[in-house]
C-alpha positions as protocol buffer text, in pm:
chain_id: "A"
residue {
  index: 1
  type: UNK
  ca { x: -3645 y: 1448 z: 1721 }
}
residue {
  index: 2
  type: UNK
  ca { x: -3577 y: 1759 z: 1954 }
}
residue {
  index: 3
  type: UNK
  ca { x: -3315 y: 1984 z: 1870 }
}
residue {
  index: 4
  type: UNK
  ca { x: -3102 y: 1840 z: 2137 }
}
residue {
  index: 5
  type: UNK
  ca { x: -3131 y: 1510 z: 1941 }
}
residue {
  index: 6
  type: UNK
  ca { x: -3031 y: 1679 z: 1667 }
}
residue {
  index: 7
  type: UNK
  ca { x: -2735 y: 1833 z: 1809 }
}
residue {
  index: 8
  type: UNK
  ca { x: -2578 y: 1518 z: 1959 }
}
residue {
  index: 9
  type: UNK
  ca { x: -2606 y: 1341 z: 1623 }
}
residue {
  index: 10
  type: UNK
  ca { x: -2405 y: 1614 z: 1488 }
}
residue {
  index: 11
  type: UNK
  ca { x: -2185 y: 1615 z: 1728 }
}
residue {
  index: 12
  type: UNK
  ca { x: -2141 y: 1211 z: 1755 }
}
residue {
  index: 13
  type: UNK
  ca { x: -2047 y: 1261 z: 1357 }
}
residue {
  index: 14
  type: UNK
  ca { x: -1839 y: 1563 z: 1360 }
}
residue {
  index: 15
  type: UNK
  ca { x: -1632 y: 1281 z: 1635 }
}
residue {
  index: 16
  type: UNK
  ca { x: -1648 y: 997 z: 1335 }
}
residue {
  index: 17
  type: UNK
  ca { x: -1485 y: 1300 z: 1131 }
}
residue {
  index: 18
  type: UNK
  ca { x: -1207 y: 1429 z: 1351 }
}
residue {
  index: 19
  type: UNK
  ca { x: -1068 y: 1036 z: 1349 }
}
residue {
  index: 20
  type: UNK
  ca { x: -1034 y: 1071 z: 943 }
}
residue {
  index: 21
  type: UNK
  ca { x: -693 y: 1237 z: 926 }
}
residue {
  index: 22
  type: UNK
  ca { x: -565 y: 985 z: 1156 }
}
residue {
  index: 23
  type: UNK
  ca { x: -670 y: 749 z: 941 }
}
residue {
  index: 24
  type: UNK
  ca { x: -516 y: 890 z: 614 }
}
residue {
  index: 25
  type: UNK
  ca { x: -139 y: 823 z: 677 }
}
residue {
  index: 26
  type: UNK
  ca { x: -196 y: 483 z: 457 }
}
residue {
  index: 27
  type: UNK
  ca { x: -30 y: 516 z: 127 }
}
residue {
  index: 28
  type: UNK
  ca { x: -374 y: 425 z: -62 }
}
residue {
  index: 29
  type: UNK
  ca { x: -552 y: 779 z: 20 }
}
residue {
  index: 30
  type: UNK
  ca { x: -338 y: 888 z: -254 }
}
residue {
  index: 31
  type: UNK
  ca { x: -606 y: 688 z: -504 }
}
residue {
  index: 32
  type: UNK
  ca { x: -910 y: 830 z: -326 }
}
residue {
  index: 33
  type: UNK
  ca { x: -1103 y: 1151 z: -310 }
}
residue {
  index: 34
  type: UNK
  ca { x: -990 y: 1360 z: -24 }
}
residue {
  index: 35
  type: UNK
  ca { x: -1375 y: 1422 z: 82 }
}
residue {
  index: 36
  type: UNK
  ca { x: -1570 y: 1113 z: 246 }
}
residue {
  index: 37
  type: UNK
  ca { x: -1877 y: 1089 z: 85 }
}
residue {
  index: 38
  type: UNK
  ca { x: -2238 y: 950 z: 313 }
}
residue {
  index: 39
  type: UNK
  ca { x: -2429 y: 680 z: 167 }
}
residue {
  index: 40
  type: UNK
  ca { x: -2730 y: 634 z: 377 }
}
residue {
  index: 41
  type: UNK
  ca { x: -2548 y: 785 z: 711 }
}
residue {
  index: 42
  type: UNK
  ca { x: -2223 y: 559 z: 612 }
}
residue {
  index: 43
  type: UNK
  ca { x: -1898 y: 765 z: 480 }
}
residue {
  index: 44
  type: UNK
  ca { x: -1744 y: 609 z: 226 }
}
residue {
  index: 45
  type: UNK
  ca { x: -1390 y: 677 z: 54 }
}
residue {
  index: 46
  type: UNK
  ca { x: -1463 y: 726 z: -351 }
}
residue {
  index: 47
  type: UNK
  ca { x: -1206 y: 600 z: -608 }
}
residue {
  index: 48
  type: UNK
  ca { x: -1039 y: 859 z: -809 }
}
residue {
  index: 49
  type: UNK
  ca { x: -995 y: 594 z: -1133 }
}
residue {
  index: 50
  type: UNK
  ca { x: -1330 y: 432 z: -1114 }
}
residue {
  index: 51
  type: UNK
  ca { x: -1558 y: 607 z: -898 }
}
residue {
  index: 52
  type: UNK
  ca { x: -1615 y: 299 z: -703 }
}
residue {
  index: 53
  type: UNK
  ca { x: -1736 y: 406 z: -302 }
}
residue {
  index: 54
  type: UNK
  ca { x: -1630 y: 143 z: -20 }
}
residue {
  index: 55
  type: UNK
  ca { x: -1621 y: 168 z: 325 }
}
residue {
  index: 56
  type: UNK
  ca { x: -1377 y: 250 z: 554 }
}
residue {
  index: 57
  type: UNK
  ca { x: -1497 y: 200 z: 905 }
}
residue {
  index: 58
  type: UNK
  ca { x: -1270 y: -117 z: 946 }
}
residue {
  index: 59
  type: UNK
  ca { x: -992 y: 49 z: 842 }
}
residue {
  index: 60
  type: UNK
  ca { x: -817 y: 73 z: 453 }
}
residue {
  index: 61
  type: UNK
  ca { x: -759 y: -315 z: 385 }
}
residue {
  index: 62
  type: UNK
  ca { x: -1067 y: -326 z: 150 }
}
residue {
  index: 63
  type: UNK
  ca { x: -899 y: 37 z: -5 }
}
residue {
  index: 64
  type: UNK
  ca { x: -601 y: -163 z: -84 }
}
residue {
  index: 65
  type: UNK
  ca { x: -745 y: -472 z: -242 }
}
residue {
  index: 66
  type: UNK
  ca { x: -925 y: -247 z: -492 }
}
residue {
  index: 67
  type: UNK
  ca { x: -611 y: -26 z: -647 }
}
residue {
  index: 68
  type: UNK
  ca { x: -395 y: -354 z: -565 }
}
residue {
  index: 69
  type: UNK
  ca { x: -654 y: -615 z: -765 }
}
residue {
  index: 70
  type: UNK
  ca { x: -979 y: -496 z: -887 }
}
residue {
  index: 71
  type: UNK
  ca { x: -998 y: -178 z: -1019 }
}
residue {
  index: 72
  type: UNK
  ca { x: -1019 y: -194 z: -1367 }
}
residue {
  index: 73
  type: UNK
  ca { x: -966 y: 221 z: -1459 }
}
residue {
  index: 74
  type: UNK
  ca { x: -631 y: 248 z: -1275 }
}
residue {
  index: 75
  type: UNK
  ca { x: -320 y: 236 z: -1535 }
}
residue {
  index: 76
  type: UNK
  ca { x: -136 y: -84 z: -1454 }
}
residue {
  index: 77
  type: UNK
  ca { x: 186 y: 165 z: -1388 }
}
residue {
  index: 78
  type: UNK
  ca { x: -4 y: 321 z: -1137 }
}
residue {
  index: 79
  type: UNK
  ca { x: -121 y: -3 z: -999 }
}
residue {
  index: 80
  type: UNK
  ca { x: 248 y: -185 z: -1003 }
}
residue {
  index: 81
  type: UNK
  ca { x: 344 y: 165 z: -865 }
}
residue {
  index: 82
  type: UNK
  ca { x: 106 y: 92 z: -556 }
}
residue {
  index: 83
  type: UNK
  ca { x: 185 y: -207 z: -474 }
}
residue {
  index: 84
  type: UNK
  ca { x: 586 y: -116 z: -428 }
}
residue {
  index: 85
  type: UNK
  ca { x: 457 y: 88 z: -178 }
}
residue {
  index: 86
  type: UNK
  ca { x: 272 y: -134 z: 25 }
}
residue {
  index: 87
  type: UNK
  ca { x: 444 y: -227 z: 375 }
}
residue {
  index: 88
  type: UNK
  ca { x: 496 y: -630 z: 428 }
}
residue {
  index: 89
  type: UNK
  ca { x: 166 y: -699 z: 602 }
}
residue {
  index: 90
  type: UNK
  ca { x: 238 y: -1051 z: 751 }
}
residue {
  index: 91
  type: UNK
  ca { x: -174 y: -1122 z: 818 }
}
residue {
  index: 92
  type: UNK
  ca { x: -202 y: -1083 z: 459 }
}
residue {
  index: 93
  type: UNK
  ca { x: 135 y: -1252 z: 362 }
}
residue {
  index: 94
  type: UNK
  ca { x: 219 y: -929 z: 135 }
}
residue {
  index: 95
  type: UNK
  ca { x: 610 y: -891 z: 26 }
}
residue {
  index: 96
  type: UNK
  ca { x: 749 y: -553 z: -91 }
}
residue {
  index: 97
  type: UNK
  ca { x: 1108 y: -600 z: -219 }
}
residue {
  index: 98
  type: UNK
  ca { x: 1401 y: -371 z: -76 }
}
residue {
  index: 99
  type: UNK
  ca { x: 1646 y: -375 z: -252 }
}
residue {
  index: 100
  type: UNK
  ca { x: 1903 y: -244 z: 0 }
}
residue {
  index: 101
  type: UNK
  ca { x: 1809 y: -533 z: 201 }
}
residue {
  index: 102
  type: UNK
  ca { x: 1816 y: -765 z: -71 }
}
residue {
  index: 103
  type: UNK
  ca { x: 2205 y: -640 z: -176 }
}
residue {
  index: 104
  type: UNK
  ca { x: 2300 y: -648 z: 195 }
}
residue {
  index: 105
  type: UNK
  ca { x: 2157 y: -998 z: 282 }
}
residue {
  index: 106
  type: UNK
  ca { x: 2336 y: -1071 z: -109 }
}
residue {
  index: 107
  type: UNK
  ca { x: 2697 y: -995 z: 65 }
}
residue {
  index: 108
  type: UNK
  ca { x: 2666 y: -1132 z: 394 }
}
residue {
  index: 109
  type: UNK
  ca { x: 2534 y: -1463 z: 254 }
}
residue {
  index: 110
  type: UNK
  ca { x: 2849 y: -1452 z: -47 }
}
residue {
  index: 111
  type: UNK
  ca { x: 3126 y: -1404 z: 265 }
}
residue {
  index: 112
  type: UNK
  ca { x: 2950 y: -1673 z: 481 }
}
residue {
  index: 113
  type: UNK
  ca { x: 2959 y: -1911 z: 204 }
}
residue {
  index: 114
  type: UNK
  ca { x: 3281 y: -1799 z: 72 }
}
residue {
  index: 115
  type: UNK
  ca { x: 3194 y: -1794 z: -269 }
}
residue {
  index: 116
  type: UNK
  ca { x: 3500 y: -1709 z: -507 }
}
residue {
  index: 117
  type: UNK
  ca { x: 3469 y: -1377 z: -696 }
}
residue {
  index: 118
  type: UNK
  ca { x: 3540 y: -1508 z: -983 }
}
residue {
  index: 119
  type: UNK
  ca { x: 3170 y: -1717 z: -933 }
}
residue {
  index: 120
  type: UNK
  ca { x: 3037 y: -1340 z: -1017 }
}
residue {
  index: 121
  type: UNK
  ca { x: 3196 y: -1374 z: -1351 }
}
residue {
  index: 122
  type: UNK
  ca { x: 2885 y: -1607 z: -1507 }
}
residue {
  index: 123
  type: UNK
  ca { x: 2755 y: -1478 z: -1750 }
}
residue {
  index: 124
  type: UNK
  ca { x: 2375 y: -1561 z: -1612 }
}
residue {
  index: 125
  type: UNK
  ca { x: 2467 y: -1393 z: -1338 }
}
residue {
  index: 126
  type: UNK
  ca { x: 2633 y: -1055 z: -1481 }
}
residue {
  index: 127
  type: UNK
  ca { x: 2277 y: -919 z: -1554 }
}
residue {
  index: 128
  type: UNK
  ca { x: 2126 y: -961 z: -1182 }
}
residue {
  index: 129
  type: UNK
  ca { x: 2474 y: -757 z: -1037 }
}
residue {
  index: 130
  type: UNK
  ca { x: 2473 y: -506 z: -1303 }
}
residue {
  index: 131
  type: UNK
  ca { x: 2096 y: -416 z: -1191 }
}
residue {
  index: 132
  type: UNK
  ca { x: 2201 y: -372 z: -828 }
}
């Protein structure tokens, strides 16, 4: 290989590189090492809990899957912590509860119906209210 070769193929991955930061807005870098490591010429994102290397050229989906269902070092806090974090995803039919949403489409849907206060009264319901 001639130096210029050799130059090019650094350059070509120092390009591969400069995309990485881009890449790291996702919530789930916070589980993995800052530094990519290479596996045979292929940089792969290593998991802080388990050590576990994947790849990342695709993007962070198979990041996410991990800390949200298969690593088996992550605290389940941590894990449950994740996942409230995660962005409704509709190609992967994920659901992160709002709960300012929830309370706001909770009033609009009580005055449309006109539900009496006093229905707010039951006792099965007192619990749900008081956690809002």
């Amino acid at each position: 290989m001639s130096t210029s070769e050799g130059s090019k193929t650094a350059d070509s991955m120092d390009e591969d590189t400069s995309q990485v930061p881009h890449a790291r807005r996702s919530k789930v870098w916070e589980h993995y090492e800052q530094e990519l490591v290479v596996v045979e010429g292929d940089p792969k994102a290593v998991c802080k809990y388990c050590r576990g290397q994947f790849h990342t050229k695709f993007g962070t989906s198979s990041l996410r899957t991990h800390i949200a269902e298969a690593c088996r070092s992550i605290e389940d806090a941590c894990r449950k912590s994740f996942l409230l974090t995660m962005k409704k995803m509709p190609s992967e039919g994920l659901l992160v509860f709002d709960e300012k949403v929830s309370r706001e489409l909770m009033v609009k849907f009580c005055i449309h119906a006109e539900i009496p206060f006093i229905k707010f009264e039951d006792p099965h319901l007192q619990p749900w209210i008081d956690s809002l």
